[in-house]
XYZ file of C-alpha atoms in Angstrom:
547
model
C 0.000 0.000 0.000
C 1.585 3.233 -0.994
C 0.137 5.912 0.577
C -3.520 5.762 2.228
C -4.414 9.925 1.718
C -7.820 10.528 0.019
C -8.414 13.505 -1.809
C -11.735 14.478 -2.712
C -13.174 18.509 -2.994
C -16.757 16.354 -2.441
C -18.135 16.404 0.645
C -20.580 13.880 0.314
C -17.830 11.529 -0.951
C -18.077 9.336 2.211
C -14.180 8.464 2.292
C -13.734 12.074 2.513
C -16.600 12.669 5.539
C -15.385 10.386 7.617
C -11.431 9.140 7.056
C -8.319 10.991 7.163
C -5.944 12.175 5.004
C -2.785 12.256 7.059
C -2.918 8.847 9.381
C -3.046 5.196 8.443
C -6.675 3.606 9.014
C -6.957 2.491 12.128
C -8.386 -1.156 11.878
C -9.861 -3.383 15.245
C -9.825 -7.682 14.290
C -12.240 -8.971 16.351
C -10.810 -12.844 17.185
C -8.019 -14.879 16.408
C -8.881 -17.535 14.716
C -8.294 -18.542 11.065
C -10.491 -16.102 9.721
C -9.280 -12.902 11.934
C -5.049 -14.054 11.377
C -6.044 -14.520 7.897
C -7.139 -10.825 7.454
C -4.338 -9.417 9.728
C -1.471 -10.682 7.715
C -2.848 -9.973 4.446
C -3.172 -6.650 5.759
C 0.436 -6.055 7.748
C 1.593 -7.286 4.304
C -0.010 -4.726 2.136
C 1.286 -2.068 3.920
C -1.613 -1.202 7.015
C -0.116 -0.470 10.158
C -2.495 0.356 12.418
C -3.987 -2.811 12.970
C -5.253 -4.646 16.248
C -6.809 -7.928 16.881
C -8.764 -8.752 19.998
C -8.841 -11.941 20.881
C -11.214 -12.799 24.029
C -9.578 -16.225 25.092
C -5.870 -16.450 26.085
C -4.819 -18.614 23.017
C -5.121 -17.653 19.259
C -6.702 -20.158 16.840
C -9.695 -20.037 17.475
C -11.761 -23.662 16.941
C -8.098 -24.884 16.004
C -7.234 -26.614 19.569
C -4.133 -29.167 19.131
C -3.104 -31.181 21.904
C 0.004 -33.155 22.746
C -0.504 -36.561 24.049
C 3.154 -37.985 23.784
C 4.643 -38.102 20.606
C 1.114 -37.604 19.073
C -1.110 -34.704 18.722
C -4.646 -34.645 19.087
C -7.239 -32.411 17.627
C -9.945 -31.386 19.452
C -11.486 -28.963 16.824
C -10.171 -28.751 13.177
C -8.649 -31.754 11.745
C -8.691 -32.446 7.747
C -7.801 -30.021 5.405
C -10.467 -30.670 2.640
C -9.515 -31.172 -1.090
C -6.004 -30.196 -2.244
C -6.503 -28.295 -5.245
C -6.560 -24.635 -4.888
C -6.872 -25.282 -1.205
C -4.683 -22.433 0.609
C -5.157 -24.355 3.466
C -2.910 -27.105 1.760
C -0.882 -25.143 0.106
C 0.547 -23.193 2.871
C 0.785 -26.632 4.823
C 2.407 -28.106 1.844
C 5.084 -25.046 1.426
C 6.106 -25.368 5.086
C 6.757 -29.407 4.687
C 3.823 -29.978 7.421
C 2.435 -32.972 5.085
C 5.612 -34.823 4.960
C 4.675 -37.333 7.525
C 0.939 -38.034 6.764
C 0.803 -41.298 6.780
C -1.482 -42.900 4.232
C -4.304 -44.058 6.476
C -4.492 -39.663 7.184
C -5.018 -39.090 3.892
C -7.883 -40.112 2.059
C -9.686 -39.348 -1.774
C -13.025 -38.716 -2.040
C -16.274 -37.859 0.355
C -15.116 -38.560 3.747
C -16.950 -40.090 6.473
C -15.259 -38.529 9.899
C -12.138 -40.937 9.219
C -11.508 -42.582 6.463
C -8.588 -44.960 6.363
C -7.394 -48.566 5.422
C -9.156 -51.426 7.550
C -12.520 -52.186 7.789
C -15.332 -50.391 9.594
C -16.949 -52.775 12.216
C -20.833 -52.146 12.733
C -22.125 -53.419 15.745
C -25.516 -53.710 17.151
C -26.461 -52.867 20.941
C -26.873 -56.888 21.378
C -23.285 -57.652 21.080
C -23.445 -58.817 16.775
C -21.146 -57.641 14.275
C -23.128 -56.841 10.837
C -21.787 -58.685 8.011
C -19.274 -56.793 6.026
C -21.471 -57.803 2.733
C -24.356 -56.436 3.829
C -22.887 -53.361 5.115
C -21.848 -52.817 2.085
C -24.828 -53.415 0.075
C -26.342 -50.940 2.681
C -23.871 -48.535 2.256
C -24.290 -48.421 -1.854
C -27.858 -47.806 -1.264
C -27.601 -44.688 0.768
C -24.418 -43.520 -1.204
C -26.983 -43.801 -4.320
C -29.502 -41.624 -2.499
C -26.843 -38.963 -0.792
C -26.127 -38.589 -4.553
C -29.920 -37.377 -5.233
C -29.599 -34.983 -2.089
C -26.919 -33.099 -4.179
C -28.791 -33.105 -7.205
C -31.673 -30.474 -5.629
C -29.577 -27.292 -5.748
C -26.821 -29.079 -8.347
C -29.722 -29.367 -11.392
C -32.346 -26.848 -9.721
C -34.520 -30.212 -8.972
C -38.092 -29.239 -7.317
C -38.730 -29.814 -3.795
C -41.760 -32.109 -3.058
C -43.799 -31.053 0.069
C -42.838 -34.424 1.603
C -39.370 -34.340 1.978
C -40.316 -30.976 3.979
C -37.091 -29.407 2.622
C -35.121 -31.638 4.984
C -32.039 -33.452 4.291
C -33.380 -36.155 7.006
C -37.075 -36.230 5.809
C -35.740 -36.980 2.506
C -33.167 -39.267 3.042
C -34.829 -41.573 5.551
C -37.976 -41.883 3.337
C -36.666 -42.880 0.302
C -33.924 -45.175 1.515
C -36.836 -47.028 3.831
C -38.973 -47.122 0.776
C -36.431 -48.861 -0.934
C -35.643 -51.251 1.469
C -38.686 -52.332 1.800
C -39.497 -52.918 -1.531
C -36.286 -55.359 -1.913
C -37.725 -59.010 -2.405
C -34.313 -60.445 -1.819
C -33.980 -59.439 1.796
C -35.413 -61.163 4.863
C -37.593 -59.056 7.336
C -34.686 -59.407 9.804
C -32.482 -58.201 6.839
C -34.576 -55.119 6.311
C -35.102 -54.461 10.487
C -30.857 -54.253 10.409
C -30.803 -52.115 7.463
C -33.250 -49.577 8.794
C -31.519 -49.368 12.369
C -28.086 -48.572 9.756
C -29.809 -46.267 8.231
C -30.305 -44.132 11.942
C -26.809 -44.745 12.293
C -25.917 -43.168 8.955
C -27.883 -40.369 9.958
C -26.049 -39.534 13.407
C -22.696 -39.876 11.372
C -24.189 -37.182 8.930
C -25.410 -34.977 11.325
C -21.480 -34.860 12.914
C -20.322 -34.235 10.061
C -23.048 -31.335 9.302
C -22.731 -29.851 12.648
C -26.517 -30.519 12.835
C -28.518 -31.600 15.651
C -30.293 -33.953 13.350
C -29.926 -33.971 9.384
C -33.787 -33.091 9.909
C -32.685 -29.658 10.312
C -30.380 -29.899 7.357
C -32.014 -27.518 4.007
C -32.804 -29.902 1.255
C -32.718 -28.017 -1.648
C -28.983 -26.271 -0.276
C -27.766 -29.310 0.606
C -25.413 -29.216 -3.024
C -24.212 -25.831 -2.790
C -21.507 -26.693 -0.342
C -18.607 -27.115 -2.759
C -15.953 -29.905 -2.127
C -12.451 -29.396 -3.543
C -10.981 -31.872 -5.736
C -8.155 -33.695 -4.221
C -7.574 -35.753 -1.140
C -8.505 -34.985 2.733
C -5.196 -34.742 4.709
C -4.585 -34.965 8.689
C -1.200 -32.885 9.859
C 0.741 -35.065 12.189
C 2.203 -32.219 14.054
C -1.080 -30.691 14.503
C -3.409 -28.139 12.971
C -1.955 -25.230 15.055
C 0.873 -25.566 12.801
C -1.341 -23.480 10.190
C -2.298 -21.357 12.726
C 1.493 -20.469 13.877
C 2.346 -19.843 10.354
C -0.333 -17.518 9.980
C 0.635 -15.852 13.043
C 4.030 -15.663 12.381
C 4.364 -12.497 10.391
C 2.012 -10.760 12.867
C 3.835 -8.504 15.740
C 2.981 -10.108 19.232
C 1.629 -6.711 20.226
C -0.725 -6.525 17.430
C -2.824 -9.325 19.337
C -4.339 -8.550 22.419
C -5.581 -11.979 24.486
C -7.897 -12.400 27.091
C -9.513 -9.229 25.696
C -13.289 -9.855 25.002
C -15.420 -7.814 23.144
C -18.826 -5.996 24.659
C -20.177 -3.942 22.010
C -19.057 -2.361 19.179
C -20.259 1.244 18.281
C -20.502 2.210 15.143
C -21.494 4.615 12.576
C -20.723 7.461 15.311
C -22.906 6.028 18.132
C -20.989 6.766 20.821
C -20.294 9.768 20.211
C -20.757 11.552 23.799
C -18.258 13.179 25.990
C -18.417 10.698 29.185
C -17.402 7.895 27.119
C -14.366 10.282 25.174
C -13.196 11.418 28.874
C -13.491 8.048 30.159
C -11.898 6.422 27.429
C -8.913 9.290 27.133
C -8.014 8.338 30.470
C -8.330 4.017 30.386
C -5.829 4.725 27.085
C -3.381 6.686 29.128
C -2.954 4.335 31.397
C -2.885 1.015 29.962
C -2.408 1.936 26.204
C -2.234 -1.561 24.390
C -1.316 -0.157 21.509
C 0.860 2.570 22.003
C 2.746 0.619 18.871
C 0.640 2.393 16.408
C 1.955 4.842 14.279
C 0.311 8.777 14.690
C -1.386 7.020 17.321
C -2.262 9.627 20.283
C -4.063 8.771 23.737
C -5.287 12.135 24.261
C -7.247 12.685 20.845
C -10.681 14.340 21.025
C -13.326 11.659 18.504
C -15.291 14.703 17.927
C -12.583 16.230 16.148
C -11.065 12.911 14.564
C -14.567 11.621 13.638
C -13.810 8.166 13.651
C -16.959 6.227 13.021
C -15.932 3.121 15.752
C -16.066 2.734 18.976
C -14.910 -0.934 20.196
C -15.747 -1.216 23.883
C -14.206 -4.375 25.906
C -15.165 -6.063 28.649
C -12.259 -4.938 30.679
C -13.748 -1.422 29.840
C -11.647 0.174 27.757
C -12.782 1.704 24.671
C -10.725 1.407 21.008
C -11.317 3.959 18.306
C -11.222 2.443 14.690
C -12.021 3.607 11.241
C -13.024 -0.302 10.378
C -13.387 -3.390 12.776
C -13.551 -6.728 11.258
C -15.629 -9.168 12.984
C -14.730 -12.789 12.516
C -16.864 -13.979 16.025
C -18.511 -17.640 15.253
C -22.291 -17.795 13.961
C -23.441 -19.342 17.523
C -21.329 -15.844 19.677
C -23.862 -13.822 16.621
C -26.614 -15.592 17.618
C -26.224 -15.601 21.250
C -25.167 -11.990 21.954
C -25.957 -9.860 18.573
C -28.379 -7.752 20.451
C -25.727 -6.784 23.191
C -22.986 -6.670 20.564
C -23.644 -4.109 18.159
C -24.902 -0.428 18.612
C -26.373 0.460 16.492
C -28.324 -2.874 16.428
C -27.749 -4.743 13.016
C -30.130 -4.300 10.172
C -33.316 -6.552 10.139
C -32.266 -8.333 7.404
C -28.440 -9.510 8.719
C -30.255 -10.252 11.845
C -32.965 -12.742 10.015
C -29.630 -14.494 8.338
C -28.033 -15.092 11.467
C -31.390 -16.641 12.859
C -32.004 -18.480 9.864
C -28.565 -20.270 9.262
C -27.613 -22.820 11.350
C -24.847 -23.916 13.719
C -24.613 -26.906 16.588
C -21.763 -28.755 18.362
C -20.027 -32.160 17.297
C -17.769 -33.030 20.189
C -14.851 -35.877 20.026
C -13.894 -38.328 22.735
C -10.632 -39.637 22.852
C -10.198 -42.748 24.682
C -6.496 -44.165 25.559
C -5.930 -47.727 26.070
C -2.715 -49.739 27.077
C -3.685 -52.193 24.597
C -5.951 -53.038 21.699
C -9.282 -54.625 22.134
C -9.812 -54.032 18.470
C -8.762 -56.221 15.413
C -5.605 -55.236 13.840
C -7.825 -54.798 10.471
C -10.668 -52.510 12.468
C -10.652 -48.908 11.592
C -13.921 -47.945 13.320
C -16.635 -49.565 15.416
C -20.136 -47.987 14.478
C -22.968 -48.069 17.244
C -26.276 -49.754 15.499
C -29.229 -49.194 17.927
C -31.518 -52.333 16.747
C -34.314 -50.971 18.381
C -34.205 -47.503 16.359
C -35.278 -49.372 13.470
C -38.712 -47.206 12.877
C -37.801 -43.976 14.865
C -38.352 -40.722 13.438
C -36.856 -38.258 15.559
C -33.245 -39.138 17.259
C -33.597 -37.057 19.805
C -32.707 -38.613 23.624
C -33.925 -37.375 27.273
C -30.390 -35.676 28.745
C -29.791 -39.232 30.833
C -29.708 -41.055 27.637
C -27.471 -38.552 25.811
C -25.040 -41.379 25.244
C -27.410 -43.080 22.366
C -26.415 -40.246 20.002
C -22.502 -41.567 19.755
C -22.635 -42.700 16.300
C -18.929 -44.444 16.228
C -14.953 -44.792 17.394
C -12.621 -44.359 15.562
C -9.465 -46.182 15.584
C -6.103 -43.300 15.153
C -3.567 -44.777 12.860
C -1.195 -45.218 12.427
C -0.520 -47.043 16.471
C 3.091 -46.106 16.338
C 2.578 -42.467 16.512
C -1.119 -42.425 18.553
C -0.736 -46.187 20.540
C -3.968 -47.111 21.149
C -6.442 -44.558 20.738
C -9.920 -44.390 19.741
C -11.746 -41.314 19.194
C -15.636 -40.694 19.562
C -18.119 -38.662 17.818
C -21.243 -37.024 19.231
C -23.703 -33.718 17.907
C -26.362 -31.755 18.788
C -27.989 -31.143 22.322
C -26.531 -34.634 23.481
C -22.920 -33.590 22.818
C -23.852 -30.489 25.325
C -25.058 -32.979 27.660
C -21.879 -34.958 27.572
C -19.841 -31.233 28.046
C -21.854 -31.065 31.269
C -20.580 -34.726 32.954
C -17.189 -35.172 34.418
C -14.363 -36.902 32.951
C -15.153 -40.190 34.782
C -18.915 -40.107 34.002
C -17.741 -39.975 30.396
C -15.056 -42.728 30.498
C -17.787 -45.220 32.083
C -20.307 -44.564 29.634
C -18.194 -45.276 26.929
C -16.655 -48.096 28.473
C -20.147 -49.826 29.099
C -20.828 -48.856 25.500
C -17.777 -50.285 23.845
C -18.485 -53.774 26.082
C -22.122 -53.723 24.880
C -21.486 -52.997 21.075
C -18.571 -55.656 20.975
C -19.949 -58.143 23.114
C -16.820 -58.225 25.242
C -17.488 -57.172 28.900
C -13.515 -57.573 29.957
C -12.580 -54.396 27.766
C -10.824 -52.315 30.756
C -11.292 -48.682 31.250
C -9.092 -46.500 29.530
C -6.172 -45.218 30.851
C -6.829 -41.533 29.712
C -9.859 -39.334 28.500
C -9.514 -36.556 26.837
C -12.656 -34.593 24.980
C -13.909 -31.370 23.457
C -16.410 -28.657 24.616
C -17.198 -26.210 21.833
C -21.174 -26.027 22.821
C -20.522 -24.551 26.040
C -17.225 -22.332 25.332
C -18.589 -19.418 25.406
C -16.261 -17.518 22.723
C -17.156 -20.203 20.321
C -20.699 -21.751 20.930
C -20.872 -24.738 18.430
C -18.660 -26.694 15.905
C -19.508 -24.613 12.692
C -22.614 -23.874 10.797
C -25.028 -25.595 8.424
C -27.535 -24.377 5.936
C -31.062 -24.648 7.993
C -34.288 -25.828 6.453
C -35.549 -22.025 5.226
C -31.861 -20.610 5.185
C -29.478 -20.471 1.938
C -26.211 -19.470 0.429
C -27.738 -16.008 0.108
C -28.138 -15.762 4.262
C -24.145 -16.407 3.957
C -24.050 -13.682 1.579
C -26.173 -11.444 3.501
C -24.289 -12.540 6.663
C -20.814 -11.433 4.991
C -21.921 -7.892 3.408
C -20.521 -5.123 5.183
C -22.434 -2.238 7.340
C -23.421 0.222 6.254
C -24.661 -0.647 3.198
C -24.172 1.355 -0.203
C -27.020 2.994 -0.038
C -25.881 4.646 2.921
C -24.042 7.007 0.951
C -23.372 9.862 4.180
C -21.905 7.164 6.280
C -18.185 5.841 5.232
C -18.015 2.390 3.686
C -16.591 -0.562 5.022
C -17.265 0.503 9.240
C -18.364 -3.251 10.187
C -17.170 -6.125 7.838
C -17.984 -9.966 8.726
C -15.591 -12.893 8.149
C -15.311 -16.524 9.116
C -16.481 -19.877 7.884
C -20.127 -19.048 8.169
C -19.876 -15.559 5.736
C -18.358 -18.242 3.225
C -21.275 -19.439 0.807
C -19.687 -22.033 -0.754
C -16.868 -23.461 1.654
C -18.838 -23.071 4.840
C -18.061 -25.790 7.757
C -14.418 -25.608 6.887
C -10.635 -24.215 7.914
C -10.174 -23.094 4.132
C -13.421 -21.399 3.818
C -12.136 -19.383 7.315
C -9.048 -18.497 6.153
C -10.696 -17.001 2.651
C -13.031 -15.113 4.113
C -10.584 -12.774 6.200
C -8.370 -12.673 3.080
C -11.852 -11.079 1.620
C -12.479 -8.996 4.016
C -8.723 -7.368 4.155
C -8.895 -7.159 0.413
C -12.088 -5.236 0.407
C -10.325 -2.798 2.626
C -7.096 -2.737 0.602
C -9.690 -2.231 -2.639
C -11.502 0.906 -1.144
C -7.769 2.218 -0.230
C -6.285 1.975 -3.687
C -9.283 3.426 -5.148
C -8.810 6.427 -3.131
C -5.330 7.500 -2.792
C -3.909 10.328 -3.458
């Protein structure tokens, strides 16, 4: 970035009303995850120095959490990067050598189902019986065949029938019953096993959706969520890996931890002398960002007419020209109201209702020694008595029933013997709320029941995630809701004000993160876009008005 002055003899030009001339643009990140590093260092890099991020926990990364456990690293939030081509997630992995030692059963081509690896997947019912591998597999064709038609609603514009009810769930479970009971081939005891699959397939879906129940899951957006070509890869040194070399480039004063966010006023709402005197004197005592170039404490906003007022928690208040929010759909949906003054538009309000977000959890389970098969990759819960249930939802004291699977970590020789747990929706908030013990002895009990082997031992170590009930994050990432769409990501990204506001200057509030992203929502590369958006949108609007 050359130079940042604006000239303009029009005063209704609304870079001219409201920025100025002879300082950088002062710029507030709010979080730092993938979506708020992203932005930062695309902006440091283009020449912005007057940037800070505000990051309310006391660790940057956001739902990135990677854990040591020996000589292997666990990942309690993201874990794949999806699809190599074009991926910047990969890329930048691949450039730093962080892929050298994935191990072929971390890699995998194609649609993924949580892992997917070498070995066989063991589905077990709750009476102790392993499913034969044939039939799982004729199973598994069947519902591949009708996933296939769930993509082909938004894919080819297909209508929506009034009895699928829009749902992902509704649809699914209908037609794949309807087939399976139409097979002549298949006993009824055949059929009663396929159906309870079927609920099994479901739960597995909904982790991967970040759904409380594919029920919820929009039908005719189920195809707009775009997968990159290329194969899913695990990083053996952990995720955070991406996030350090993100952060790398970034001064350690430009992020400020433990610094949570109350409200941020813009568009010259807080305007009034108490909060000026009272936020004069917070900044000359504990100036965070006495870094910043042209930057002084004892500036009247009246005279400066900076649009932004960020006000923290701890109570001090940060002027800015442009604040970039990259806070997680389920922080917007549980404290918008509180958050922004003014209050967002109606219609960026409705988006953030409408699209959806829940929490898949992981439980990691340590053993000192296998009670698996050396060929077992997985062992799938099949509830026989589910068969003919419509709604998988269970009363808190049987949240347990909604752990679709383990997984077995391979390869043993980096993870020993670890298994690792999926659960979603309310139920995985249930599980947050139990102690470690609690946990350990449910699954325990479960693993003996599905296997039919009551001398598995306890494991030696538990270790499991809590995004539902973090309270910077609240939930996994988001989903398209029945009644939401792409456009509610679209919406949900745009900028405030909006261009018809042509008094106000542009740009005040902009939104990033994985939920803003229409097509690559759900994922660490659809994150990491979205802040590069959002900086460039900024750098745009700069060029454009230079001197």
């Amino acid at each position: 970035m050359q130079s940042c002055e604006i000239s303009s003899d029009s005063t209704d030009d609304p870079l001219s009303s409201g920025f100025h001339p002879h300082r950088q643009p002062r710029i507030v990140v709010i979080g730092a995850g993938l979506a708020g590093l992203a932005a930062t260092r695309v902006l440091l890099k283009n020449g912005f120095t007057d940037v800070t991020v505000l990051e309310a926990s006391d660790h940057i990364g956001g739902r990135v959490q990677s854990v040591k456990n020996g000589r292997a690293t666990l990942e309690l939030g993201a874990t794949w990067i999806h699809g190599a081509n074009g991926n910047p997630v990969y890329h930048l992995a691949e450039e730093n050598g962080l892929l050298e030692h994935t191990t072929d059963g971390e890699r995998s081509v194609g649609r993924i189902s949580l892992y997917t690896k070498n070995g066989v997947a063991h589905y077990q019912t709750n009476v102790g019986k392993r499913i034969p591998k044939d039939l799982v597999e004729e199973f598994s064709d069947l519902y591949n065949d009708v996933y296939e038609l769930t993509q082909e609603f938004f894919q080819n514009g297909k209508p929506v029938c009034a009895e699928s009810q829009n749902s992902v769930g509704v649809f699914t479970r209908d037609l794949v019953r309807k087939r399976i009971m139409v097979d002549p081939d298949d006993s009824e005891s055949t059929k009663k096993l396929k159906l309870s699959m079927l609920q099994q397939y479901l739960k597995v879906e909904s982790c991967e959706s970040s759904s409380p129940s594919m029920d919820e899951v929009s039908l005719s957006e189920f195809g707009e969520w775009t997968e990159i070509p290329g194969a899913h890869y695990v990083i053996p040194e952990g995720f955070m890996k991406i996030v350090d070399l993100l952060a790398q480039d970034i001064p350690s004063h430009t992020i400020c931890l433990c610094k949570p966010v109350r409200c941020i006023h813009w568009n010259y709402s807080a305007q009034h002398r108490d909060v000026i005197g009272k936020s004069s004197d917070t900044r000359r005592d504990d100036n965070h960002n006495d870094n910043n170039q042209g930057h002084q404490s004892n500036e009247d906003p009246l005279i400066l007419g900076q649009p932004i007022w960020v006000e923290c928690e701890d109570e001090e208040w940060i002027p800015a020209d442009h604040v970039i929010v990259t806070a997680s759909l389920g922080v917007l949906k549980q404290n918008h109201e509180m958050m922004f003054s003014p209050s967002l538009p109606e219609d960026k309000v409705l988006a953030i209702e409408k699209l959806g977000i829940s929490t898949t959890d992981k439980i990691f389970l340590e053993f000192d020694e296998p009670f698996w098969s050396p060929e077992c990759n997985s062992i799938q819960f099949v509830w026989e008595d589910e068969a003919q249930l419509e709604q998988l939802a269970y009363p808190e004291e049987l949240w347990y029933k909604k752990i679709c699977s383990f997984d077995v970590l391979y390869p043993p020789e980096r993870y020993g013997y670890m298994l690792s747990g999926w659960i979603c929706g309310q139920e995985a908030l249930h599980m947050e709320r139990c102690d470690d013990e609690t946990v350990a002895e449910t699954c325990t009990e479960l693993l003996r029941c599905f296997t039919g082997n009551p001398d598995i031992p306890k494991p030696r170590r538990i270790l499991r995630s809590s995004w539902g009930s973090n309270l910077y994050i609240r939930g996994s990432y988001s989903f398209t809701r029945v009644g939401s769409s792409g456009e509610d990501c679209e919406r949900l990204a745009m900028p405030l004000p909006y261009a018809n506001s042509t008094k106000a200057p542009p740009l005040q509030v902009l939104f990033a993160g994985e939920a803003t992203h229409r097509k690559y929502y759900s994922t660490t590369h659809g994150a990491l876009l979205s802040g590069q958006r959002e900086a460039t949108r900024l750098m745009e609007v700069y060029q454009d008005h230079k001197a």
